[in-house]
Coordinates of C-alpha atoms and ligand atoms in Angstrom, one line a residue:
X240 CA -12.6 -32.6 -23.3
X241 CA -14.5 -30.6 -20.9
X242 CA -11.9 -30.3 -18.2
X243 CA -9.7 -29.1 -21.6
X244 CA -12.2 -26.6 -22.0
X245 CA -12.0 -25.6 -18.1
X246 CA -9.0 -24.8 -17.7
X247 CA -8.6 -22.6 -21.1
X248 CA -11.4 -20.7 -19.4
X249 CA -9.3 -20.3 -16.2
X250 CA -6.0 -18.8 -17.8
X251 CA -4.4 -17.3 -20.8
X252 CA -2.0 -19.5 -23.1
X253 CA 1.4 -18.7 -22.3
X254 CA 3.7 -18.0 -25.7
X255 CA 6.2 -16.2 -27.0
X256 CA 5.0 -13.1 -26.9
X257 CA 3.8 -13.2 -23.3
X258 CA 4.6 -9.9 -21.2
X259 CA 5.8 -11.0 -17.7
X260 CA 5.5 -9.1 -14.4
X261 CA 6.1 -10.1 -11.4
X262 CA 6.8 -9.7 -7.4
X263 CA 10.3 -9.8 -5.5
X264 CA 10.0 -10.4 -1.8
X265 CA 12.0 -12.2 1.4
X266 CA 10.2 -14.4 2.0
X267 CA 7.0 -14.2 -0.9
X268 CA 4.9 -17.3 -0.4
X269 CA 2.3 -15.2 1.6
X270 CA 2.1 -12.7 -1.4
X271 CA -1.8 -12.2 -2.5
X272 CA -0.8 -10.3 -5.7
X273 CA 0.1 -13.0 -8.2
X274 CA -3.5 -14.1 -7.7
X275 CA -5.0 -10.7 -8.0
X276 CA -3.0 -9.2 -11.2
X277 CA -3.4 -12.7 -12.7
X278 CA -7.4 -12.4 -12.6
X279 CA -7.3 -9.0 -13.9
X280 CA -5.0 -9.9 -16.9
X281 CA -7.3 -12.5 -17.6
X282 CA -10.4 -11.2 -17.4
X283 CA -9.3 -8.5 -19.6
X284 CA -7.9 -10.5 -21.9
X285 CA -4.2 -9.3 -21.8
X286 CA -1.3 -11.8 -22.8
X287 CA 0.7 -11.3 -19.6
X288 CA 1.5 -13.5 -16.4
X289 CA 2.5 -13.1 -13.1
X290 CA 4.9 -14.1 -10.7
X291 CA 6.4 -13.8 -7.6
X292 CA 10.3 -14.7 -6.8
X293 CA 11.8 -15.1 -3.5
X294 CA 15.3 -12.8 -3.6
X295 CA 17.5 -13.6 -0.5
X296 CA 19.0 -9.9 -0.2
X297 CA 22.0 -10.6 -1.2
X298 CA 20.5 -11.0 -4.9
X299 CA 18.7 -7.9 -5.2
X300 CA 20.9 -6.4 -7.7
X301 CA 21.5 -9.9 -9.7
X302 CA 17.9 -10.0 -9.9
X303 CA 17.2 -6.6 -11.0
X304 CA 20.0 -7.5 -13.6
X305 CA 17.8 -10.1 -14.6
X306 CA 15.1 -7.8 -15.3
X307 CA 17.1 -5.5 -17.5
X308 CA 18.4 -9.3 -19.3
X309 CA 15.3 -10.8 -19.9
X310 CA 13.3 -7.7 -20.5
X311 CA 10.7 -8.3 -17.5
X312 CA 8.0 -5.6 -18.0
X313 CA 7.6 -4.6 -14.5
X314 CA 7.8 -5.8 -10.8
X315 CA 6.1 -5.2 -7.5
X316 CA 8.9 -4.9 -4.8
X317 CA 8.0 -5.8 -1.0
X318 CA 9.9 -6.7 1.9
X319 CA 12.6 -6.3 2.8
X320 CA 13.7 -4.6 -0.9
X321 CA 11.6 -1.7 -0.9
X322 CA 14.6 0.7 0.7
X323 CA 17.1 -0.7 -1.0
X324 CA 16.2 -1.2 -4.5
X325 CA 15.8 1.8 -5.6
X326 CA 20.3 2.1 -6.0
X327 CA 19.9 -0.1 -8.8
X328 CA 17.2 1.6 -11.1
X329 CA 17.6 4.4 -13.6
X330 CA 15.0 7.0 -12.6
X331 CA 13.0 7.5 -9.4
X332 CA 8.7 8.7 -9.2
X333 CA 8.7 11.6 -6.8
X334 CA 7.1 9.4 -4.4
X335 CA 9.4 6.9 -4.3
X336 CA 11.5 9.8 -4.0
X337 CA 10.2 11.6 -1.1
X338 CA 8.9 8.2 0.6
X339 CA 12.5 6.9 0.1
X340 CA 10.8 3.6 -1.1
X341 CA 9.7 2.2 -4.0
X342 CA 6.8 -0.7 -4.8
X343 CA 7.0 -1.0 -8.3
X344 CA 9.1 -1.3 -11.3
X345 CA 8.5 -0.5 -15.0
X346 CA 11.1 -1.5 -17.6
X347 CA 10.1 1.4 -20.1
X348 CA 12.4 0.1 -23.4
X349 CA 15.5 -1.0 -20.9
X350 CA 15.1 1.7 -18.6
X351 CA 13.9 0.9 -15.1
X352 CA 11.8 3.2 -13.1
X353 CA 11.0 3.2 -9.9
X354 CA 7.6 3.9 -8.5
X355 CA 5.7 4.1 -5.1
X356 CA 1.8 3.2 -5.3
X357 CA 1.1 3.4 -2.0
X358 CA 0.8 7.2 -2.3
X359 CA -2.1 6.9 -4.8
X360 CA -3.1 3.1 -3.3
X361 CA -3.5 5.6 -0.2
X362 CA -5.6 8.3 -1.9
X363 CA -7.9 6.3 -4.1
X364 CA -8.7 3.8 -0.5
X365 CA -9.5 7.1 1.5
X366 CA -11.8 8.3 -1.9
X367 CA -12.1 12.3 -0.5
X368 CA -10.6 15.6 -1.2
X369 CA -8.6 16.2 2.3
X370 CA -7.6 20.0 1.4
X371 CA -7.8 22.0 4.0
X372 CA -8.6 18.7 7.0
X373 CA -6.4 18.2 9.6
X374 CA -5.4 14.7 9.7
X375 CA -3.7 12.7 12.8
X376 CA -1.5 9.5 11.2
X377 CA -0.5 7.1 14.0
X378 CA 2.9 5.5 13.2
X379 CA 6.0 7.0 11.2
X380 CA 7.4 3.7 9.4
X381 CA 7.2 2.8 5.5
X382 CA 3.3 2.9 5.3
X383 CA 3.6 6.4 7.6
X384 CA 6.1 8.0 4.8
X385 CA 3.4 7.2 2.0
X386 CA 0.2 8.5 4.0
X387 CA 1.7 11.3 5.1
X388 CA 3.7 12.6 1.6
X389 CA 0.1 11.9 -0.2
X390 CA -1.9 14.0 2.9
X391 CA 0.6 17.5 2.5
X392 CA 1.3 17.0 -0.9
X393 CA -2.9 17.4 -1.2
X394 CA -3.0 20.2 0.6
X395 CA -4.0 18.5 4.6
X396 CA -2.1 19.3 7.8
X397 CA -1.1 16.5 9.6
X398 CA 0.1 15.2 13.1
X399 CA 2.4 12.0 12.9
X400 CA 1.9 10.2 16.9
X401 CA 4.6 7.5 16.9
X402 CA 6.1 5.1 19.3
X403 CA 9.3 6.6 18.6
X404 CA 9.4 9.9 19.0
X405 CA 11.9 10.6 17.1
X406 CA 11.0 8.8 14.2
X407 CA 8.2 11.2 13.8
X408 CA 10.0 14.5 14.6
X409 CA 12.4 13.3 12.1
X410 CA 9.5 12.1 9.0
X411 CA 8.0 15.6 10.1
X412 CA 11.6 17.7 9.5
X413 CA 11.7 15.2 5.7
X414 CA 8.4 17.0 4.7
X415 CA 8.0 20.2 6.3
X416 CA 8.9 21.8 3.1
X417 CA 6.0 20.6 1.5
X418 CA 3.1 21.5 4.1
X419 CA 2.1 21.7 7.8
X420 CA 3.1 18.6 9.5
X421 CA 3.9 18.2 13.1
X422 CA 5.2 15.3 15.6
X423 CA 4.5 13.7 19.0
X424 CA 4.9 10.9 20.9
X425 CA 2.2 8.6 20.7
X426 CA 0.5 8.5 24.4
X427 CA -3.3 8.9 25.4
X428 CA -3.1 12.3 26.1
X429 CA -1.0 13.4 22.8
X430 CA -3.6 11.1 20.8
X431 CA -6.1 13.0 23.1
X432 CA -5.0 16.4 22.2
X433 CA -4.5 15.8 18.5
X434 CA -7.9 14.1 18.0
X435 CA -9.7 17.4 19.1
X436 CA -8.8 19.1 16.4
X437 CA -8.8 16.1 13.5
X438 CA -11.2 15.5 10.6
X439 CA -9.5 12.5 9.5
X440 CA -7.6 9.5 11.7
X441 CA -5.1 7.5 10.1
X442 CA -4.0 4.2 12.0
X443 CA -0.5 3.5 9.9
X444 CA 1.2 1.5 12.4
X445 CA 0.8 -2.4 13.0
X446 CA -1.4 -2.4 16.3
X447 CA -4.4 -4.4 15.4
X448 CA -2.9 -7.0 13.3
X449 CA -3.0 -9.3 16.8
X450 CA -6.1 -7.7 17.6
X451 CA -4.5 -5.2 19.9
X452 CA -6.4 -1.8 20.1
X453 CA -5.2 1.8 20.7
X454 CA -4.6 3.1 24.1
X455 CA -6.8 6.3 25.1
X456 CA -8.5 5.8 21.3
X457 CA -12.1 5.1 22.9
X458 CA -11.9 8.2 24.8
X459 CA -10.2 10.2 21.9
X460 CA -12.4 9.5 18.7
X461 CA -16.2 11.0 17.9
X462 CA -18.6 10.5 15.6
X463 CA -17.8 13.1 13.0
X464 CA -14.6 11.8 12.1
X465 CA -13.4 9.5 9.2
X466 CA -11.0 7.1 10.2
X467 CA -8.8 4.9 8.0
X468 CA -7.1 1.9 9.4
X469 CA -4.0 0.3 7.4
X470 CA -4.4 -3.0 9.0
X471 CA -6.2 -5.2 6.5
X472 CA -5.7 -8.5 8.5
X473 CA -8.1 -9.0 10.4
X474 CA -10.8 -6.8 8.6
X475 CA -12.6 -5.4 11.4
X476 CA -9.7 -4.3 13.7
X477 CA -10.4 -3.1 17.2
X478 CA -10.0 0.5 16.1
X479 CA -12.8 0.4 13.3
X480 CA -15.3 -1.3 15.8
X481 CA -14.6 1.7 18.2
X482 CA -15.0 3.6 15.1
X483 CA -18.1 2.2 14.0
X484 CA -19.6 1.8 17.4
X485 CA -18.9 5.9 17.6
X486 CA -20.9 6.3 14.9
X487 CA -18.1 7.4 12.9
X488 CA -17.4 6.6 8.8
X489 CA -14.6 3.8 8.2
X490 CA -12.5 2.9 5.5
X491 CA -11.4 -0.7 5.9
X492 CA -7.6 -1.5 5.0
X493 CA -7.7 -3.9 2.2
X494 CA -9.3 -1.5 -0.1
X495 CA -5.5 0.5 -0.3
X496 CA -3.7 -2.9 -0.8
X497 CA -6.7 -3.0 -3.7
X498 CA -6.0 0.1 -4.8
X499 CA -2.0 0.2 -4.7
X500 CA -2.0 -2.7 -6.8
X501 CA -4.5 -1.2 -9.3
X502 CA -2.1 1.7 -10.1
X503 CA 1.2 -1.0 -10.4
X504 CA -1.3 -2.9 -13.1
X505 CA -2.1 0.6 -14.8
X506 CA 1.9 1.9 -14.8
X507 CA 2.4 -1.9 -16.4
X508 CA -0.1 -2.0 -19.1
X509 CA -1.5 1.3 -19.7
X510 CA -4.7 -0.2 -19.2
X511 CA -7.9 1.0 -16.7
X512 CA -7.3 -1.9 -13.9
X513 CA -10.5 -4.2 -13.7
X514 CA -11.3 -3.1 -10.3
X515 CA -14.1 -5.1 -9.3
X516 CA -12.3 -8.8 -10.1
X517 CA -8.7 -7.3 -8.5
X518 CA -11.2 -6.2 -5.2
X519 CA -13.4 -10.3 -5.5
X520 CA -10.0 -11.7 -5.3
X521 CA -8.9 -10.0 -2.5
X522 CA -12.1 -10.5 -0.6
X523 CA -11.9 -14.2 -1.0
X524 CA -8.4 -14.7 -0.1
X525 CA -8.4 -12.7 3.1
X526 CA -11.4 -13.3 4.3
X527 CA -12.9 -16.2 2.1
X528 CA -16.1 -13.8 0.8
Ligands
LIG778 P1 6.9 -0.6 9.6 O1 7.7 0.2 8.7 O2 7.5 -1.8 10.3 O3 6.3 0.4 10.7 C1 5.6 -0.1 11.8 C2 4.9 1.1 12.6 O4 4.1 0.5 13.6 C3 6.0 2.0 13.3 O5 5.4 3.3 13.3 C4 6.0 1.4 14.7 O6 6.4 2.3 15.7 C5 4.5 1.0 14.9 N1 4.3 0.0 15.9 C6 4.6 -1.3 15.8 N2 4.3 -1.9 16.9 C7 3.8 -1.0 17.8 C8 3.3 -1.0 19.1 N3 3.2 -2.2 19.8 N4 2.8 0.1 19.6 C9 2.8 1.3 18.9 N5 3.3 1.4 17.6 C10 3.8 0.3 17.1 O7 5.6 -1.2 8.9 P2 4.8 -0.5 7.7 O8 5.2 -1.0 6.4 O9 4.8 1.0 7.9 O10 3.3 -1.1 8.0 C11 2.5 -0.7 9.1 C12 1.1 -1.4 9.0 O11 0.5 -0.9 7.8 C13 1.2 -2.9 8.9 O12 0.2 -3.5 9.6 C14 1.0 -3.2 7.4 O13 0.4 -4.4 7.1 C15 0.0 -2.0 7.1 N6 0.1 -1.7 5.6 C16 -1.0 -1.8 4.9 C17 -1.0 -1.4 3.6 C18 -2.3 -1.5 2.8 O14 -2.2 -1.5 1.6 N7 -3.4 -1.6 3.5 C19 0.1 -0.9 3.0 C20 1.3 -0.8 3.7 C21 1.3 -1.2 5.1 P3 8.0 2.5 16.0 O15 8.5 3.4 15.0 O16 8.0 3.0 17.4 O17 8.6 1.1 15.9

């Protein structure tokens, strides 16, 4: 009887009238959002679940068939679907749009539309007005597109340093229309250069995942200026300890995974996400807190 009463406490019937969501990903076992949209549904009492399917992709479209058929309320997309999927829905966000990827799916009465909350996810982690600042954004792949569309589309300049040259030069020439943006190769003495100038650093690209740091970043950053690292694995990457150590203010990563996910629950359900149980489960998975 008591375990009974345990587990009611731990999740929400499933009937017939429960809403289902869920994620689509190649692979998806490593996925932390079942987990945190699942605690949020249940702690505000909402009747939906969550779920995550692994879509080889050659069954993206079948799969977003299956949406339409079975009237799935809305998805979360990842890798490697997030380019590609957006062919198969009805209508596109203008940031999945201009970012040329899309995150998340809302079937609005049959008709799909695609979204990308890592524009917002972006804004709502970095929590300031950045009109006027002059931002440098290291790194020009999917998480670069999103940054750097939410920075000139708010009224910021922005430098885009990137491995690949010309991956930058080309993201720059996409949004140029929109606001200043420039590109450069990322080297010490670019990073150097740019950094002079900056208010705000943006670390978009992977380095730090393996604990890797930033070449010329020690030399480049200062105290007064915020910087934002992407990386949310580990928490403290090698970047924000130079940061920190600096004396400079830090946004850790995991609060725009937090807040990306927020704004998927709030396009699903209309509903204010529960913030505070989304950010506990996130804290405890990655870093067991
Ligand atoms: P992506 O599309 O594969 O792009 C990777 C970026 O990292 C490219 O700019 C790449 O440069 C650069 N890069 C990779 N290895 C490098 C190296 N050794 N030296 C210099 N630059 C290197 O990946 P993504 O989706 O943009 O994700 C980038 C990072 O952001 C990942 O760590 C991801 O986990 C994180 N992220 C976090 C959130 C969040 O919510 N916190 C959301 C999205 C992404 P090239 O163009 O030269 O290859």
């Amino acid at each position: 009887m008591k375990r009974a009463i345990k587990r009611e406490a731990k999740s929400m019937p499933i009937d017939a009238t429960t809403k289902v969501v869920g994620v689509i990903g190649y692979p998806i076992s490593h996925s932390l959002s079942p987990q945190m949209h699942n605690s949020a549904f249940l702690h505000l009492g909402l009747n939906y679940v969550y779920l995550a399917w692994e879509v080889e992709p050659s069954n993206l479209k079948l799969a977003i068939d299956g949406v339409r058929g079975l009237g799935i309320v809305g998805l979360n997309v990842t890798i490697p679907h997030k380019e590609k999927v957006g062919e198969y829905l009805d209508e596109l966000s203008e940031e999945a749009r201009m970012v040329g990827a899309v995150n998340t799916i809302l079937n609005k009465n049959g008709k799909l539309v695609g979204f990308n909350t890592d524009v917002e996810g972006f804004r709502r982690a970095l929590g300031c007005s950045v009109k006027d600042k002059k931002v440098v954004v290291l790194g020009a792949g999917g998480a670069g597109r999103a940054v750097v569309f939410a920075l000139i589309k708010d009224g910021a300049s922005c430098i885009i340093l990137n491995r690949t040259e010309e991956k930058a030069r080309d993201l720059a020439e996409k949004f140029k229309g929109i606001g200043e943006v420039m590109a450069d190769k990322l080297t010490p003495s670019a990073l150097k250069r740019a950094m002079q100038e900056a208010d705000i650093l943006v670390n978009a690209t992977s380095l730090g995942m393996k604990g890797e740091s930033i070449e010329g970043i020690e030399d480049a950053l200062r105290e007064d200026i915020l910087v934002m690292d992407l990386v949310y694995n580990p928490r403290e990457t090698p970047l924000l300890r130079i940061a920190k150590e600096k004396g400079a203010r830090v946004v850790e990563g995991w609060r725009m995974l937090l807040h990306q996910g927020a704004y998927s629950f709030e396009i699903w359900t209309g509903k204010k996400a529960p913030l505070d149980v989304m950010e506990n489960v996130l804290q405890k998975i990655l870093y067991g807190v």
